[in-house]
Amino acid sequence: LICCLNQSCPGGIMEGLLDIALERLLQHKGVDLSGYRRSTLSRRLMVRMAKLRLSQPEQYLDVLNTDPEEPQALLETIAINVSEFFRNPVVYELLAQSVLPELIERKRSAKKRELRLWSAGCASGEEAYSLAILLHRALKGEMANWDIHIFATDIAQETLDRARLAVYPVSRVEEVKLGVLNQYFEPEQGGYRVRSIIRKMVNFSQDDLCCPGRVGPQESIFASFDLVLCRNVLIYFNRQLQERVFDRLVKSLAPGGALVLGGSESLSPTAQVALKTLDSRNRIYCRPL
């Protein structure tokens, strides 16, 4: 493997190190990042090296070979767990005022009382808890009569562990309205913790969106989701992987189910055929009934 770090190797010394790092992540974490954009992976690898104050690829390779915790630390760096509650408030307003009420009314008309939601690439949980808060407010006193399933998945286990704790700094709740903050959060450790009534609504589990052969997260047993949020995740994938993930997302939607993407993301050609646009500006789509 050391020979891959030779300057004469195709792609240069950092490319050789990146190849080795990706192999280590596959071996030790079972995560295949080969479909991620190489430029993004290279930048995150350099961020990790800078944090360790290492300037030479050989130095980092030694850490990767000798420290059993380093593959997880590198995965955490690549995952980029940047989020906040009600990120992009307009999207959440549309969910609260239009998408969720229509879903709920359609379920009522069909005499069904079950809702299934999926936050794919949930990072440290803010998006999933934001969805839970929206649903709790939409159903009000009817919560006990509904079967609610909110699945939140991410590739990094340590990030999910933090999400389950549900403790966040003040900076993560800046988009939360005061009344919502008082009702659903309690002060803790210089920040806020999501109240138990909301925490209990969310099921966190590890899942790799790129994993072939699966539609929904493993813990969901089956897919058929009424609402899927996959925001600011697909931008890190190359075109081929995006196509594969879109195929999975489309198949995971129940008829009438909605898909929400990030502001800089767009549907693949096949997803454009399969889905109907509800709001092009805010990247909200649905599977026709």
Tab-separated table of C-alpha atoms in Angstrom:
chain	number	residue	atom	x	y	z
A	1	LEU	CA	0.000	0.000	0.000
A	2	ILE	CA	2.916	2.322	0.686
A	3	CYS	CA	3.768	2.280	-3.019
A	4	CYS	CA	0.450	4.013	-3.692
A	5	LEU	CA	1.831	7.070	-1.944
A	6	ASN	CA	4.701	7.375	-4.388
A	7	GLN	CA	4.610	10.613	-6.347
A	8	SER	CA	4.825	8.622	-9.580
A	9	CYS	CA	1.477	6.917	-8.963
A	10	PRO	CA	-1.363	8.013	-11.286
A	11	GLY	CA	-3.334	10.819	-9.717
A	12	GLY	CA	-0.568	11.866	-7.346
A	13	ILE	CA	0.246	11.230	-3.735
A	14	MET	CA	-3.028	12.499	-2.230
A	15	GLU	CA	-5.067	10.407	-4.652
A	16	GLY	CA	-3.124	7.360	-3.523
A	17	LEU	CA	-3.806	8.185	0.127
A	18	LEU	CA	-7.487	8.717	-0.623
A	19	ASP	CA	-7.727	5.297	-2.269
A	20	ILE	CA	-6.194	3.674	0.808
A	21	ALA	CA	-8.482	5.632	3.158
A	22	LEU	CA	-11.574	4.547	1.213
A	23	GLU	CA	-10.399	0.934	1.369
A	24	ARG	CA	-9.943	1.225	5.144
A	25	LEU	CA	-13.473	2.628	5.556
A	26	LEU	CA	-14.880	-0.245	3.526
A	27	GLN	CA	-12.895	-2.812	5.533
A	28	HIS	CA	-13.473	-1.434	9.018
A	29	LYS	CA	-16.817	0.374	8.761
A	30	GLY	CA	-18.517	-1.454	5.891
A	31	VAL	CA	-19.074	1.878	4.133
A	32	ASP	CA	-18.474	2.201	0.397
A	33	LEU	CA	-17.772	5.824	-0.532
A	34	SER	CA	-16.498	5.079	-4.022
A	35	GLY	CA	-19.513	6.846	-5.529
A	36	TYR	CA	-18.867	10.121	-3.692
A	37	ARG	CA	-17.330	13.012	-5.578
A	38	ARG	CA	-13.536	12.639	-5.449
A	39	SER	CA	-13.012	16.377	-5.009
A	40	THR	CA	-15.255	16.416	-1.923
A	41	LEU	CA	-13.542	13.379	-0.412
A	42	SER	CA	-10.091	14.883	-0.981
A	43	ARG	CA	-11.086	18.124	0.746
A	44	ARG	CA	-12.515	16.287	3.754
A	45	LEU	CA	-9.412	14.098	3.998
A	46	MET	CA	-7.247	17.224	4.112
A	47	VAL	CA	-9.519	18.681	6.797
A	48	ARG	CA	-8.950	15.560	8.891
A	49	MET	CA	-5.178	15.744	8.391
A	50	ALA	CA	-5.186	19.422	9.362
A	51	LYS	CA	-7.081	18.631	12.558
A	52	LEU	CA	-4.392	16.099	13.468
A	53	ARG	CA	-1.725	18.649	12.492
A	54	LEU	CA	-0.267	16.313	9.909
A	55	SER	CA	1.205	17.686	6.687
A	56	GLN	CA	2.534	14.519	5.046
A	57	PRO	CA	0.360	11.732	3.632
A	58	GLU	CA	2.756	9.145	5.078
A	59	GLN	CA	2.056	10.506	8.549
A	60	TYR	CA	-1.666	10.132	8.131
A	61	LEU	CA	-1.286	6.651	6.667
A	62	ASP	CA	0.583	5.653	9.826
A	63	VAL	CA	-2.300	6.950	11.970
A	64	LEU	CA	-4.826	5.141	9.787
A	65	ASN	CA	-2.877	1.885	10.143
A	66	THR	CA	-2.248	2.058	13.878
A	67	ASP	CA	-5.216	3.854	15.473
A	68	PRO	CA	-8.353	1.656	15.441
A	69	GLU	CA	-10.520	4.731	16.116
A	70	GLU	CA	-9.287	6.670	13.098
A	71	PRO	CA	-11.609	5.133	10.453
A	72	GLN	CA	-14.613	6.299	12.501
A	73	ALA	CA	-13.086	9.750	12.986
A	74	LEU	CA	-12.470	10.050	9.249
A	75	LEU	CA	-16.025	8.931	8.496
A	76	GLU	CA	-17.350	11.579	10.893
A	77	THR	CA	-15.300	14.222	9.043
A	78	ILE	CA	-16.535	13.114	5.633
A	79	ALA	CA	-20.171	12.957	6.762
A	80	ILE	CA	-20.249	16.757	7.365
A	81	ASN	CA	-22.887	16.919	10.086
A	82	VAL	CA	-24.014	20.504	9.641
A	83	SER	CA	-27.665	21.161	10.395
A	84	GLU	CA	-30.088	23.186	12.465
A	85	PHE	CA	-33.748	23.084	13.422
A	86	PHE	CA	-36.169	24.214	10.682
A	87	ARG	CA	-33.277	24.833	8.302
A	88	ASN	CA	-34.633	26.835	5.350
A	89	PRO	CA	-37.840	27.928	7.151
A	90	VAL	CA	-39.859	28.397	3.943
A	91	VAL	CA	-39.633	24.655	3.251
A	92	TYR	CA	-40.972	23.842	6.713
A	93	GLU	CA	-43.760	26.395	6.324
A	94	LEU	CA	-44.823	24.654	3.121
A	95	LEU	CA	-44.730	21.294	4.884
A	96	ALA	CA	-46.773	22.668	7.787
A	97	GLN	CA	-49.309	24.627	5.726
A	98	SER	CA	-49.758	22.401	2.690
A	99	VAL	CA	-47.974	19.045	2.440
A	100	LEU	CA	-48.727	17.590	5.886
A	101	PRO	CA	-52.369	18.796	6.084
A	102	GLU	CA	-53.081	17.236	2.666
A	103	LEU	CA	-51.438	13.967	3.742
A	104	ILE	CA	-53.421	13.894	6.968
A	105	GLU	CA	-56.728	14.673	5.252
A	106	ARG	CA	-56.118	11.993	2.636
A	107	LYS	CA	-55.468	9.452	5.387
A	108	ARG	CA	-58.620	10.501	7.199
A	109	SER	CA	-60.677	10.118	4.020
A	110	ALA	CA	-59.264	6.605	3.566
A	111	LYS	CA	-60.041	5.869	7.236
A	112	LYS	CA	-56.375	5.274	7.975
A	113	ARG	CA	-54.493	6.639	10.958
A	114	GLU	CA	-50.867	5.874	10.077
A	115	LEU	CA	-48.123	8.214	8.854
A	116	ARG	CA	-44.623	7.112	7.837
A	117	LEU	CA	-41.816	9.658	7.422
A	118	TRP	CA	-38.111	9.254	6.618
A	119	SER	CA	-35.312	11.745	7.245
A	120	ALA	CA	-32.517	10.319	5.049
A	121	GLY	CA	-29.078	11.655	5.954
A	122	CYS	CA	-30.407	13.075	9.205
A	123	ALA	CA	-27.005	14.166	10.602
A	124	SER	CA	-27.406	15.012	14.298
A	125	GLY	CA	-31.194	14.808	14.281
A	126	GLU	CA	-32.439	18.373	13.898
A	127	GLU	CA	-34.377	17.633	10.716
A	128	ALA	CA	-36.112	14.557	12.145
A	129	TYR	CA	-37.100	16.347	15.349
A	130	SER	CA	-38.328	19.319	13.300
A	131	LEU	CA	-40.611	16.945	11.390
A	132	ALA	CA	-41.856	15.434	14.652
A	133	ILE	CA	-42.699	18.903	15.973
A	134	LEU	CA	-44.604	19.764	12.786
A	135	LEU	CA	-46.619	16.555	13.034
A	136	HIS	CA	-47.341	17.019	16.732
A	137	ARG	CA	-48.666	20.524	16.043
A	138	ALA	CA	-50.656	19.389	12.995
A	139	LEU	CA	-52.408	16.543	14.823
A	140	LYS	CA	-52.827	18.438	18.106
A	141	GLY	CA	-55.102	16.460	20.420
A	142	GLU	CA	-55.418	13.567	17.966
A	143	MET	CA	-51.912	12.196	18.470
A	144	ALA	CA	-53.102	9.245	20.551
A	145	ASN	CA	-55.330	8.112	17.672
A	146	TRP	CA	-52.521	8.019	15.104
A	147	ASP	CA	-49.726	5.537	14.469
A	148	ILE	CA	-46.703	7.731	13.736
A	149	HIS	CA	-43.397	6.348	12.428
A	150	ILE	CA	-40.504	8.747	11.865
A	151	PHE	CA	-37.298	7.036	10.740
A	152	ALA	CA	-34.074	9.024	10.805
A	153	THR	CA	-30.978	7.500	9.237
A	154	ASP	CA	-27.368	8.438	8.729
A	155	ILE	CA	-24.157	6.732	7.756
A	156	ALA	CA	-22.211	7.718	10.908
A	157	GLN	CA	-23.070	5.898	14.149
A	158	GLU	CA	-21.494	8.436	16.523
A	159	THR	CA	-23.573	11.176	14.937
A	160	LEU	CA	-26.701	9.118	15.548
A	161	ASP	CA	-25.679	8.636	19.179
A	162	ARG	CA	-25.556	12.405	19.595
A	163	ALA	CA	-28.916	12.734	17.855
A	164	ARG	CA	-30.521	10.396	20.400
A	165	LEU	CA	-29.249	12.614	23.234
A	166	ALA	CA	-31.081	15.538	21.590
A	167	VAL	CA	-28.989	18.255	23.284
A	168	TYR	CA	-28.099	21.207	21.053
A	169	PRO	CA	-26.285	24.540	21.331
A	170	VAL	CA	-28.237	27.769	21.019
A	171	SER	CA	-26.948	28.261	17.447
A	172	ARG	CA	-28.906	25.200	16.272
A	173	VAL	CA	-32.292	26.542	17.429
A	174	GLU	CA	-32.063	30.071	16.029
A	175	GLU	CA	-34.805	29.375	13.448
A	176	VAL	CA	-37.198	27.999	16.095
A	177	LYS	CA	-40.095	30.324	16.915
A	178	LEU	CA	-40.287	31.347	20.561
A	179	GLY	CA	-43.588	29.578	21.254
A	180	VAL	CA	-42.291	26.355	19.699
A	181	LEU	CA	-39.034	26.647	21.625
A	182	ASN	CA	-40.857	26.968	24.952
A	183	GLN	CA	-43.225	24.090	24.201
A	184	TYR	CA	-40.840	21.520	22.763
A	185	PHE	CA	-37.425	22.327	24.251
A	186	GLU	CA	-36.002	22.605	27.753
A	187	PRO	CA	-32.797	24.461	28.743
A	188	GLU	CA	-29.829	22.154	29.320
A	189	GLN	CA	-26.013	22.468	29.390
A	190	GLY	CA	-25.954	26.012	28.037
A	191	GLY	CA	-28.251	25.023	25.176
A	192	TYR	CA	-31.515	23.145	24.732
A	193	ARG	CA	-32.761	19.577	24.827
A	194	VAL	CA	-35.743	18.314	22.830
A	195	ARG	CA	-38.537	17.266	25.181
A	196	SER	CA	-39.273	13.564	25.539
A	197	ILE	CA	-42.680	13.786	23.870
A	198	ILE	CA	-40.863	14.599	20.595
A	199	ARG	CA	-37.813	12.380	21.154
A	200	LYS	CA	-40.070	9.325	21.483
A	201	MET	CA	-41.526	9.942	18.025
A	202	VAL	CA	-38.207	9.399	16.207
A	203	ASN	CA	-36.417	6.115	15.500
A	204	PHE	CA	-32.713	6.650	14.709
A	205	SER	CA	-30.750	3.944	12.895
A	206	GLN	CA	-27.626	3.568	10.779
A	207	ASP	CA	-28.245	3.266	7.060
A	208	ASP	CA	-26.178	3.770	3.930
A	209	LEU	CA	-28.257	5.385	1.182
A	210	CYS	CA	-25.825	3.948	-1.345
A	211	CYS	CA	-26.411	0.360	-0.217
A	212	PRO	CA	-27.829	-1.673	-3.126
A	213	GLY	CA	-30.739	-4.045	-2.707
A	214	ARG	CA	-32.674	-2.009	-0.123
A	215	VAL	CA	-35.469	0.508	-0.517
A	216	GLY	CA	-36.260	1.944	2.919
A	217	PRO	CA	-34.074	1.810	6.035
A	218	GLN	CA	-33.722	-1.695	7.447
A	219	GLU	CA	-35.567	-0.830	10.684
A	220	SER	CA	-38.620	0.310	8.732
A	221	ILE	CA	-39.278	-3.316	7.622
A	222	PHE	CA	-40.891	-1.996	4.456
A	223	ALA	CA	-40.818	1.351	2.710
A	224	SER	CA	-44.069	2.997	1.580
A	225	PHE	CA	-43.299	6.408	3.088
A	226	ASP	CA	-45.719	9.323	3.057
A	227	LEU	CA	-42.916	11.869	3.273
A	228	VAL	CA	-39.165	11.581	2.640
A	229	LEU	CA	-36.649	14.342	3.267
A	230	CYS	CA	-33.248	13.851	1.640
A	231	ARG	CA	-31.739	17.315	1.706
A	232	ASN	CA	-28.167	18.347	0.911
A	233	VAL	CA	-27.007	14.729	0.677
A	234	LEU	CA	-27.086	13.974	-3.035
A	235	ILE	CA	-24.739	16.870	-3.857
A	236	TYR	CA	-21.852	14.770	-2.513
A	237	PHE	CA	-22.513	11.882	-4.927
A	238	ASN	CA	-21.359	11.460	-8.504
A	239	ARG	CA	-23.993	11.251	-11.230
A	240	GLN	CA	-24.148	7.459	-11.371
A	241	LEU	CA	-24.633	7.143	-7.628
A	242	GLN	CA	-27.244	9.908	-7.637
A	243	GLU	CA	-29.233	7.922	-10.189
A	244	ARG	CA	-29.076	4.814	-8.015
A	245	VAL	CA	-30.108	6.676	-4.871
A	246	PHE	CA	-32.980	8.425	-6.665
A	247	ASP	CA	-34.238	5.026	-7.767
A	248	ARG	CA	-34.275	3.966	-4.123
A	249	LEU	CA	-35.995	7.149	-2.956
A	250	VAL	CA	-38.715	6.964	-5.608
A	251	LYS	CA	-39.430	3.329	-4.772
A	252	SER	CA	-39.631	4.196	-1.075
A	253	LEU	CA	-42.561	6.581	-1.618
A	254	ALA	CA	-46.144	5.467	-1.196
A	255	PRO	CA	-48.571	6.689	-3.884
A	256	GLY	CA	-49.151	10.345	-3.068
A	257	GLY	CA	-45.993	10.445	-0.945
A	258	ALA	CA	-43.797	13.558	-1.078
A	259	LEU	CA	-40.030	13.899	-1.547
A	260	VAL	CA	-38.113	17.009	-0.423
A	261	LEU	CA	-34.584	17.734	-1.692
A	262	GLY	CA	-32.035	20.403	-0.819
A	263	GLY	CA	-32.105	23.794	-2.506
A	264	SER	CA	-29.183	23.040	-4.843
A	265	GLU	CA	-30.328	19.548	-5.785
A	266	SER	CA	-32.446	18.423	-8.721
A	267	LEU	CA	-34.132	15.218	-9.805
A	268	SER	CA	-32.377	12.676	-12.002
A	269	PRO	CA	-33.888	12.118	-15.470
A	270	THR	CA	-35.699	8.932	-14.399
A	271	ALA	CA	-36.988	10.563	-11.198
A	272	GLN	CA	-38.367	13.448	-13.270
A	273	VAL	CA	-40.507	10.936	-15.139
A	274	ALA	CA	-41.652	9.135	-11.997
A	275	LEU	CA	-42.478	12.158	-9.836
A	276	LYS	CA	-44.716	15.211	-10.107
A	277	THR	CA	-43.441	18.648	-9.094
A	278	LEU	CA	-45.323	20.313	-6.232
A	279	ASP	CA	-42.944	23.250	-5.735
A	280	SER	CA	-39.950	23.547	-8.059
A	281	ARG	CA	-38.361	26.430	-6.190
A	282	ASN	CA	-38.334	24.584	-2.880
A	283	ARG	CA	-37.629	21.168	-4.425
A	284	ILE	CA	-40.809	19.385	-3.296
A	285	TYR	CA	-42.094	16.526	-5.419
A	286	CYS	CA	-44.635	13.727	-5.075
A	287	ARG	CA	-45.366	10.285	-6.437
A	288	PRO	CA	-48.682	10.367	-8.310
A	289	LEU	CA	-51.643	8.566	-6.731
